[in-house]
mmCIF file of C-alpha atoms in Angstrom:
data_model
loop_
_atom_site.group_PDB
_atom_site.id
_atom_site.type_symbol
_atom_site.label_atom_id
_atom_site.label_comp_id
_atom_site.label_asym_id
_atom_site.label_seq_id
_atom_site.Cartn_x
_atom_site.Cartn_y
_atom_site.Cartn_z
ATOM 1 C CA ALA A 1 -0.084 -0.060 0.022
ATOM 2 C CA GLY A 2 1.076 3.556 -0.351
ATOM 3 C CA ARG A 3 2.322 5.604 -3.417
ATOM 4 C CA PRO A 4 4.956 3.847 -5.140
ATOM 5 C CA ASP A 5 7.620 5.707 -6.830
ATOM 6 C CA LEU A 6 10.599 5.379 -8.759
ATOM 7 C CA ARG A 7 12.999 6.596 -5.911
ATOM 8 C CA SER A 8 11.686 4.113 -3.336
ATOM 9 C CA VAL A 9 11.801 1.080 -5.877
ATOM 10 C CA ALA A 10 15.339 1.909 -6.852
ATOM 11 C CA ARG A 11 16.228 2.059 -3.041
ATOM 12 C CA GLU A 12 14.656 -1.153 -2.335
ATOM 13 C CA LEU A 13 16.927 -2.560 -5.265
ATOM 14 C CA SER A 14 19.908 -0.794 -4.047
ATOM 15 C CA ILE A 15 20.706 0.864 -7.231
ATOM 16 C CA SER A 16 20.175 4.649 -8.288
ATOM 17 C CA GLU A 17 17.059 5.788 -9.938
ATOM 18 C CA ARG A 18 18.950 6.506 -13.301
ATOM 19 C CA SER A 19 20.395 2.903 -13.183
ATOM 20 C CA LEU A 20 16.779 1.429 -12.690
ATOM 21 C CA GLN A 21 15.435 3.612 -15.504
ATOM 22 C CA ARG A 22 18.241 2.508 -17.868
ATOM 23 C CA HIS A 23 17.673 -1.196 -16.980
ATOM 24 C CA LEU A 24 13.724 -0.544 -17.710
ATOM 25 C CA LYS A 25 14.474 1.193 -20.890
ATOM 26 C CA ASN A 26 16.876 -1.611 -22.143
ATOM 27 C CA GLU A 27 14.044 -4.046 -21.598
ATOM 28 C CA GLY A 28 11.508 -1.691 -23.346
ATOM 29 C CA ALA A 29 9.496 -0.723 -20.330
ATOM 30 C CA SER A 30 8.921 2.289 -18.383
ATOM 31 C CA PHE A 31 8.192 2.697 -14.516
ATOM 32 C CA GLN A 32 4.924 4.304 -15.192
ATOM 33 C CA GLY A 33 4.043 1.521 -17.705
ATOM 34 C CA LEU A 34 4.936 -1.162 -15.369
ATOM 35 C CA LEU A 35 3.195 0.379 -12.407
ATOM 36 C CA ALA A 36 -0.039 0.614 -14.433
ATOM 37 C CA GLU A 37 0.058 -2.986 -15.542
ATOM 38 C CA THR A 38 0.920 -3.882 -12.068
ATOM 39 C CA ARG A 39 -1.968 -2.102 -10.596
ATOM 40 C CA HIS A 40 -4.371 -3.225 -13.309
ATOM 41 C CA GLN A 41 -3.428 -6.947 -12.516
ATOM 42 C CA LEU A 42 -3.607 -6.421 -8.692
ATOM 43 C CA ALA A 43 -7.085 -4.586 -8.934
ATOM 44 C CA CYS A 44 -8.487 -7.658 -10.846
ATOM 45 C CA GLU A 45 -7.254 -10.081 -8.233
ATOM 46 C CA TYR A 46 -8.402 -7.805 -5.175
ATOM 47 C CA LEU A 47 -11.808 -7.560 -6.760
ATOM 48 C CA LYS A 48 -12.079 -11.166 -6.845
ATOM 49 C CA ASP A 49 -11.889 -11.109 -3.114
ATOM 50 C CA SER A 50 -15.387 -10.072 -1.987
ATOM 51 C CA SER A 51 -13.866 -9.463 1.502
ATOM 52 C CA LEU A 52 -12.257 -6.291 0.355
ATOM 53 C CA ASP A 53 -14.324 -3.177 -0.463
ATOM 54 C CA ILE A 54 -13.475 -0.797 -3.249
ATOM 55 C CA ALA A 55 -11.950 2.002 -0.991
ATOM 56 C CA GLU A 56 -9.596 -0.635 0.492
ATOM 57 C CA ILE A 57 -8.673 -1.990 -2.968
ATOM 58 C CA ALA A 58 -7.876 1.735 -4.234
ATOM 59 C CA TYR A 59 -5.609 2.278 -1.102
ATOM 60 C CA LEU A 60 -3.851 -0.928 -1.487
ATOM 61 C CA LEU A 61 -3.077 0.199 -4.815
ATOM 62 C CA GLY A 62 -1.592 3.442 -3.814
ATOM 63 C CA TYR A 63 -4.552 5.672 -5.044
ATOM 64 C CA GLU A 64 -5.222 8.561 -2.789
ATOM 65 C CA GLU A 65 -9.064 8.822 -3.813
ATOM 66 C CA GLN A 66 -11.308 6.116 -4.646
ATOM 67 C CA GLY A 67 -12.709 8.229 -7.548
ATOM 68 C CA SER A 68 -8.966 8.030 -9.079
ATOM 69 C CA PHE A 69 -9.111 4.256 -9.014
ATOM 70 C CA PHE A 70 -12.593 4.091 -10.609
ATOM 71 C CA ARG A 71 -11.604 6.389 -13.571
ATOM 72 C CA VAL A 72 -8.425 4.302 -14.442
ATOM 73 C CA PHE A 73 -10.212 1.263 -13.920
ATOM 74 C CA GLN A 74 -12.858 2.234 -16.323
ATOM 75 C CA GLU A 75 -10.048 2.921 -18.964
ATOM 76 C CA TRP A 76 -8.568 -0.407 -18.468
ATOM 77 C CA GLU A 77 -11.629 -2.542 -18.497
ATOM 78 C CA ASP A 78 -14.507 -0.492 -19.854
ATOM 79 C CA THR A 79 -16.572 -0.868 -16.863
ATOM 80 C CA THR A 80 -16.664 0.144 -13.132
ATOM 81 C CA PRO A 81 -14.793 -1.958 -10.480
ATOM 82 C CA THR A 82 -18.161 -2.964 -9.053
ATOM 83 C CA LYS A 83 -19.736 -4.086 -12.179
ATOM 84 C CA TRP A 84 -16.470 -5.883 -13.096
ATOM 85 C CA ARG A 85 -16.517 -7.653 -9.822
ATOM 86 C CA GLU A 86 -20.170 -8.732 -10.239
ATOM 87 C CA SER A 87 -19.398 -10.223 -13.614
ATOM 88 C CA ASN A 88 -15.930 -11.904 -12.738
ATOM 89 C CA ASN A 89 -17.178 -13.718 -9.350
#
């Protein structure tokens, strides 16, 4: 949970931010792209767990506001998290 950023990930990997960016670029990826992909995958997994409410999922994914999570989820799946949950459980 919390807002992931390049600096904290680089610190966890014990490399500089620039080195992390360079490694990602060499793999044809970007930090923001990987972050969005990971959040999308986790969102779908979390939504399958009916014990987690939408606000909690938004927090776990690092969104400060539930509305931000709703908007980006609709971009990913062309439906709301609630409707996705109903049709995928």
